[in-house]
Amino acid sequence: MDQHDPRIADLGFARVDVDRAARTGDPEVVYGAGKTPDQVVAILRALHDKHPERAVLATRLAPEALDIVGAALPDATVDLVARAVTLGPLPTARGTVAVVSAGTSDAPVAAEAALTVAVHGAAVDRIDDVGVAGLHRLLGVRDRLAAADCLIVVAGMEGALPSVVGGLTGVPIVAVPTSVGYGASLGGIAALLAMLNSCAPGVTVVNIDNGYGAGVHAARVARQSVPR
């Protein structure tokens, strides 16, 4: 621990913000891309030592990193689809977020969003493979859309799904464009622009493939929706 500031865990290669939960209600999360597995393990341990009562999260881990981190932290839970690791118990859920994904290829981003929601203290309802090419699938779950406190809608290709969902319900929506698609999808830019230009009111958009950012926002909306 930093001798001059107890709010910081100084690991030499990183100065971990162990005070973030006190300020914001949620601990710091480890972005695993660009970090070595040993660095991810050390940061997770520092966060867990400070917050043993609730899960801490590392995202965007490569397959080999997932193996190494999981072996170094036997009590951790590895989510291969979300490419993420949690250490510690999930908090008690308040409110519900429905994570709605267009297709199976969007699963990694949807899984990251769903895990992030759970780590940040809201319940998750997964609604998968309800893209606009088969609208009857979406219409069949309108009751689940309406029952949620916030919606995360994940789609690649032309990115139309959030607009369609926004026309069916007044529940707040966080749209996540994914990099799924053929050439002119431009790695998710086509979906991003479609979502930013949605004519359906109440659609908020995060960056391409940013399931984590959507999950944090949606969980906070859901938590605030439940009477304290």
Short mmCIF file of C-alpha atoms in Angstrom, two decimals:
data_model
loop_
_atom_site.label_atom_id
_atom_site.label_comp_id
_atom_site.label_asym_id
_atom_site.label_seq_id
_atom_site.Cartn_x
_atom_site.Cartn_y
_atom_site.Cartn_z
CA MET A 1 0.00 0.00 0.00
CA ASP A 2 1.21 3.52 -0.83
CA GLN A 3 2.65 4.95 2.42
CA HIS A 4 1.41 8.43 1.56
CA ASP A 5 -2.12 7.62 0.41
CA PRO A 6 -4.13 4.63 1.71
CA ARG A 7 -6.50 5.06 -1.24
CA ILE A 8 -3.83 3.70 -3.59
CA ALA A 9 -2.24 0.24 -3.74
CA ASP A 10 1.17 0.83 -5.31
CA LEU A 11 2.27 -2.35 -7.08
CA GLY A 12 5.23 -0.76 -8.82
CA PHE A 13 3.86 -1.27 -12.32
CA ALA A 14 0.39 0.05 -11.37
CA ARG A 15 -1.17 2.35 -8.78
CA VAL A 16 -4.48 0.67 -8.09
CA ASP A 17 -7.42 2.86 -7.08
CA VAL A 18 -8.72 0.93 -4.05
CA ASP A 19 -10.88 3.91 -3.02
CA ARG A 20 -13.11 3.88 -6.10
CA ALA A 21 -15.89 1.87 -4.48
CA ALA A 22 -16.11 4.42 -1.65
CA ARG A 23 -16.47 7.24 -4.20
CA THR A 24 -18.66 5.62 -6.85
CA GLY A 25 -20.15 2.49 -5.30
CA ASP A 26 -18.15 0.18 -7.59
CA PRO A 27 -14.54 -1.06 -7.37
CA GLU A 28 -11.98 -0.48 -10.10
CA VAL A 29 -12.12 -3.02 -12.94
CA VAL A 30 -9.02 -4.46 -14.63
CA TYR A 31 -8.80 -3.99 -18.40
CA GLY A 32 -6.73 -7.05 -19.24
CA ALA A 33 -5.67 -6.24 -22.82
CA GLY A 34 -2.06 -5.07 -22.85
CA LYS A 35 -1.32 -6.43 -19.38
CA THR A 36 0.62 -9.60 -18.60
CA PRO A 37 -1.24 -12.38 -16.77
CA ASP A 38 0.94 -11.80 -13.70
CA GLN A 39 -0.04 -8.13 -13.67
CA VAL A 40 -3.72 -9.03 -13.91
CA VAL A 41 -3.35 -11.48 -11.01
CA ALA A 42 -1.57 -8.91 -8.83
CA ILE A 43 -4.17 -6.20 -9.48
CA LEU A 44 -7.08 -8.56 -8.85
CA ARG A 45 -5.50 -9.65 -5.58
CA ALA A 46 -5.03 -6.04 -4.47
CA LEU A 47 -8.64 -5.22 -5.28
CA HIS A 48 -9.93 -8.40 -3.64
CA ASP A 49 -7.92 -7.69 -0.48
CA LYS A 50 -9.68 -4.32 -0.26
CA HIS A 51 -13.13 -5.62 -1.25
CA PRO A 52 -13.34 -9.27 -0.11
CA GLU A 53 -17.10 -8.97 0.32
CA ARG A 54 -17.84 -8.49 -3.40
CA ALA A 55 -16.57 -9.60 -6.77
CA VAL A 56 -13.85 -7.76 -8.64
CA LEU A 57 -13.55 -8.09 -12.40
CA ALA A 58 -10.90 -8.36 -15.11
CA THR A 59 -12.03 -8.04 -18.74
CA ARG A 60 -10.61 -8.58 -22.22
CA LEU A 61 -8.26 -11.45 -21.38
CA ALA A 62 -6.71 -13.54 -24.14
CA PRO A 63 -7.31 -17.32 -23.93
CA GLU A 64 -3.82 -18.03 -22.62
CA ALA A 65 -4.21 -15.29 -20.02
CA LEU A 66 -7.52 -16.78 -18.87
CA ASP A 67 -5.74 -20.09 -18.27
CA ILE A 68 -2.87 -18.53 -16.34
CA VAL A 69 -5.02 -16.23 -14.24
CA GLY A 70 -7.46 -19.03 -13.45
CA ALA A 71 -4.64 -21.29 -12.33
CA ALA A 72 -3.03 -18.57 -10.18
CA LEU A 73 -6.37 -17.69 -8.54
CA PRO A 74 -8.15 -20.99 -7.78
CA ASP A 75 -11.09 -19.18 -6.18
CA ALA A 76 -11.68 -17.08 -9.29
CA THR A 77 -14.46 -17.73 -11.80
CA VAL A 78 -13.41 -17.77 -15.46
CA ASP A 79 -15.96 -16.84 -18.13
CA LEU A 80 -14.56 -18.08 -21.43
CA VAL A 81 -17.24 -16.46 -23.59
CA ALA A 82 -16.98 -13.06 -21.89
CA ARG A 83 -13.16 -13.37 -21.86
CA ALA A 84 -13.24 -12.27 -18.23
CA VAL A 85 -12.46 -13.35 -14.67
CA THR A 86 -14.18 -12.50 -11.40
CA LEU A 87 -12.79 -12.94 -7.90
CA GLY A 88 -15.12 -12.84 -4.90
CA PRO A 89 -18.89 -13.18 -4.43
CA LEU A 90 -21.36 -11.33 -6.61
CA PRO A 91 -23.24 -8.57 -4.76
CA THR A 92 -26.92 -8.86 -3.96
CA ALA A 93 -28.85 -7.88 -7.07
CA ARG A 94 -31.05 -4.77 -7.12
CA GLY A 95 -33.09 -4.21 -10.26
CA THR A 96 -32.91 -6.15 -13.52
CA VAL A 97 -31.09 -5.57 -16.80
CA ALA A 98 -32.14 -7.49 -19.91
CA VAL A 99 -29.20 -8.11 -22.23
CA VAL A 100 -30.63 -8.47 -25.74
CA SER A 101 -28.35 -9.71 -28.51
CA ALA A 102 -29.04 -9.88 -32.22
CA GLY A 103 -27.06 -13.00 -33.14
CA THR A 104 -24.80 -15.74 -31.84
CA SER A 105 -21.74 -13.93 -33.22
CA ASP A 106 -22.47 -11.10 -30.79
CA ALA A 107 -22.16 -13.51 -27.83
CA PRO A 108 -18.74 -12.37 -26.51
CA VAL A 109 -19.84 -8.74 -26.21
CA ALA A 110 -23.23 -9.70 -24.77
CA ALA A 111 -21.55 -12.01 -22.26
CA GLU A 112 -19.15 -9.26 -21.19
CA ALA A 113 -22.11 -6.94 -20.69
CA ALA A 114 -24.08 -9.53 -18.71
CA LEU A 115 -21.17 -10.40 -16.43
CA THR A 116 -20.46 -6.71 -15.84
CA VAL A 117 -24.09 -6.13 -14.86
CA ALA A 118 -23.93 -8.95 -12.31
CA VAL A 119 -20.62 -7.74 -10.86
CA HIS A 120 -22.10 -4.26 -10.53
CA GLY A 121 -25.09 -5.41 -8.55
CA ALA A 122 -28.08 -5.96 -10.84
CA ALA A 123 -29.87 -9.11 -11.97
CA VAL A 124 -29.49 -10.24 -15.59
CA ASP A 125 -32.06 -11.55 -18.06
CA ARG A 126 -30.32 -12.86 -21.21
CA ILE A 127 -32.37 -12.64 -24.42
CA ASP A 128 -30.23 -14.04 -27.22
CA ASP A 129 -30.53 -14.36 -31.00
CA VAL A 130 -33.49 -12.04 -31.59
CA GLY A 131 -32.11 -10.04 -34.53
CA VAL A 132 -34.24 -8.15 -37.03
CA ALA A 133 -34.03 -10.87 -39.69
CA GLY A 134 -36.58 -12.76 -37.61
CA LEU A 135 -38.76 -10.16 -35.91
CA HIS A 136 -41.18 -12.77 -34.56
CA ARG A 137 -38.43 -13.82 -32.13
CA LEU A 138 -38.27 -10.32 -30.66
CA LEU A 139 -42.02 -9.83 -30.56
CA GLY A 140 -42.28 -13.05 -28.59
CA VAL A 141 -40.27 -11.57 -25.67
CA ARG A 142 -41.90 -8.15 -25.38
CA ASP A 143 -43.04 -8.96 -21.85
CA ARG A 144 -39.44 -9.56 -20.77
CA LEU A 145 -38.32 -6.29 -22.36
CA ALA A 146 -41.03 -4.38 -20.49
CA ALA A 147 -40.21 -6.09 -17.18
CA ALA A 148 -36.58 -4.92 -17.13
CA ASP A 149 -35.35 -1.72 -15.47
CA CYS A 150 -32.82 -1.14 -18.26
CA LEU A 151 -32.00 -2.82 -21.57
CA ILE A 152 -28.65 -3.49 -23.20
CA VAL A 153 -29.12 -4.17 -26.91
CA VAL A 154 -26.14 -5.69 -28.72
CA ALA A 155 -25.95 -5.88 -32.52
CA GLY A 156 -23.52 -5.83 -35.41
CA MET A 157 -24.18 -5.83 -39.15
CA GLU A 158 -26.47 -2.82 -39.89
CA GLY A 159 -27.17 -2.22 -36.18
CA ALA A 160 -30.95 -1.92 -36.50
CA LEU A 161 -31.99 -3.88 -33.41
CA PRO A 162 -31.82 -1.05 -30.81
CA SER A 163 -34.11 1.13 -32.94
CA VAL A 164 -36.65 -1.68 -33.24
CA VAL A 165 -36.52 -2.38 -29.49
CA GLY A 166 -36.84 1.36 -28.83
CA GLY A 167 -40.07 1.37 -30.80
CA LEU A 168 -41.52 -1.45 -28.70
CA THR A 169 -40.79 -0.28 -25.15
CA GLY A 170 -40.07 2.82 -23.08
CA VAL A 171 -37.46 1.09 -20.92
CA PRO A 172 -34.08 2.91 -21.07
CA ILE A 173 -31.80 1.38 -23.71
CA VAL A 174 -28.02 1.20 -23.96
CA ALA A 175 -27.04 0.17 -27.48
CA VAL A 176 -23.78 -1.66 -28.14
CA PRO A 177 -22.53 -1.86 -31.73
CA THR A 178 -20.31 -4.86 -32.41
CA SER A 179 -17.59 -5.41 -34.97
CA VAL A 180 -19.54 -8.35 -36.45
CA GLY A 181 -20.27 -8.04 -40.16
CA TYR A 182 -18.95 -8.12 -43.70
CA GLY A 183 -16.68 -5.57 -45.39
CA ALA A 184 -18.88 -2.50 -45.53
CA SER A 185 -19.72 -2.88 -41.84
CA LEU A 186 -16.26 -1.34 -41.36
CA GLY A 187 -15.52 -3.19 -38.14
CA GLY A 188 -18.66 -1.96 -36.41
CA ILE A 189 -18.68 1.64 -37.64
CA ALA A 190 -21.82 1.03 -39.73
CA ALA A 191 -23.67 -0.28 -36.67
CA LEU A 192 -22.32 2.55 -34.52
CA LEU A 193 -23.53 5.23 -36.93
CA ALA A 194 -26.93 3.54 -37.30
CA MET A 195 -27.40 3.49 -33.53
CA LEU A 196 -26.24 7.09 -33.11
CA ASN A 197 -28.77 8.10 -35.77
CA SER A 198 -31.65 6.08 -34.35
CA CYS A 199 -35.05 7.75 -34.65
CA ALA A 200 -36.27 5.81 -31.60
CA PRO A 201 -36.07 8.06 -28.51
CA GLY A 202 -34.24 6.98 -25.39
CA VAL A 203 -31.37 5.08 -27.04
CA THR A 204 -27.93 5.74 -25.57
CA VAL A 205 -24.91 4.37 -27.45
CA VAL A 206 -21.51 3.18 -26.23
CA ASN A 207 -18.37 2.41 -28.20
CA ILE A 208 -17.92 -0.54 -30.54
CA ASP A 209 -17.75 -3.87 -28.65
CA ASN A 210 -17.91 -2.06 -25.29
CA GLY A 211 -20.05 -4.52 -23.37
CA TYR A 212 -18.31 -3.48 -20.16
CA GLY A 213 -19.25 0.19 -20.45
CA ALA A 214 -22.84 -0.71 -21.27
CA GLY A 215 -22.98 -3.09 -18.33
CA VAL A 216 -21.82 -0.52 -15.79
CA HIS A 217 -24.28 2.09 -17.01
CA ALA A 218 -27.23 -0.30 -17.17
CA ALA A 219 -26.52 -1.77 -13.73
CA ARG A 220 -26.43 1.69 -12.19
CA VAL A 221 -29.73 2.60 -13.86
CA ALA A 222 -31.30 -0.62 -12.60
CA ARG A 223 -30.01 -0.15 -9.06
CA GLN A 224 -31.37 3.36 -8.94
CA SER A 225 -34.76 2.11 -10.18
CA VAL A 226 -35.34 0.04 -7.04
CA PRO A 227 -36.59 1.83 -3.91
CA ARG A 228 -33.92 1.87 -1.20
#
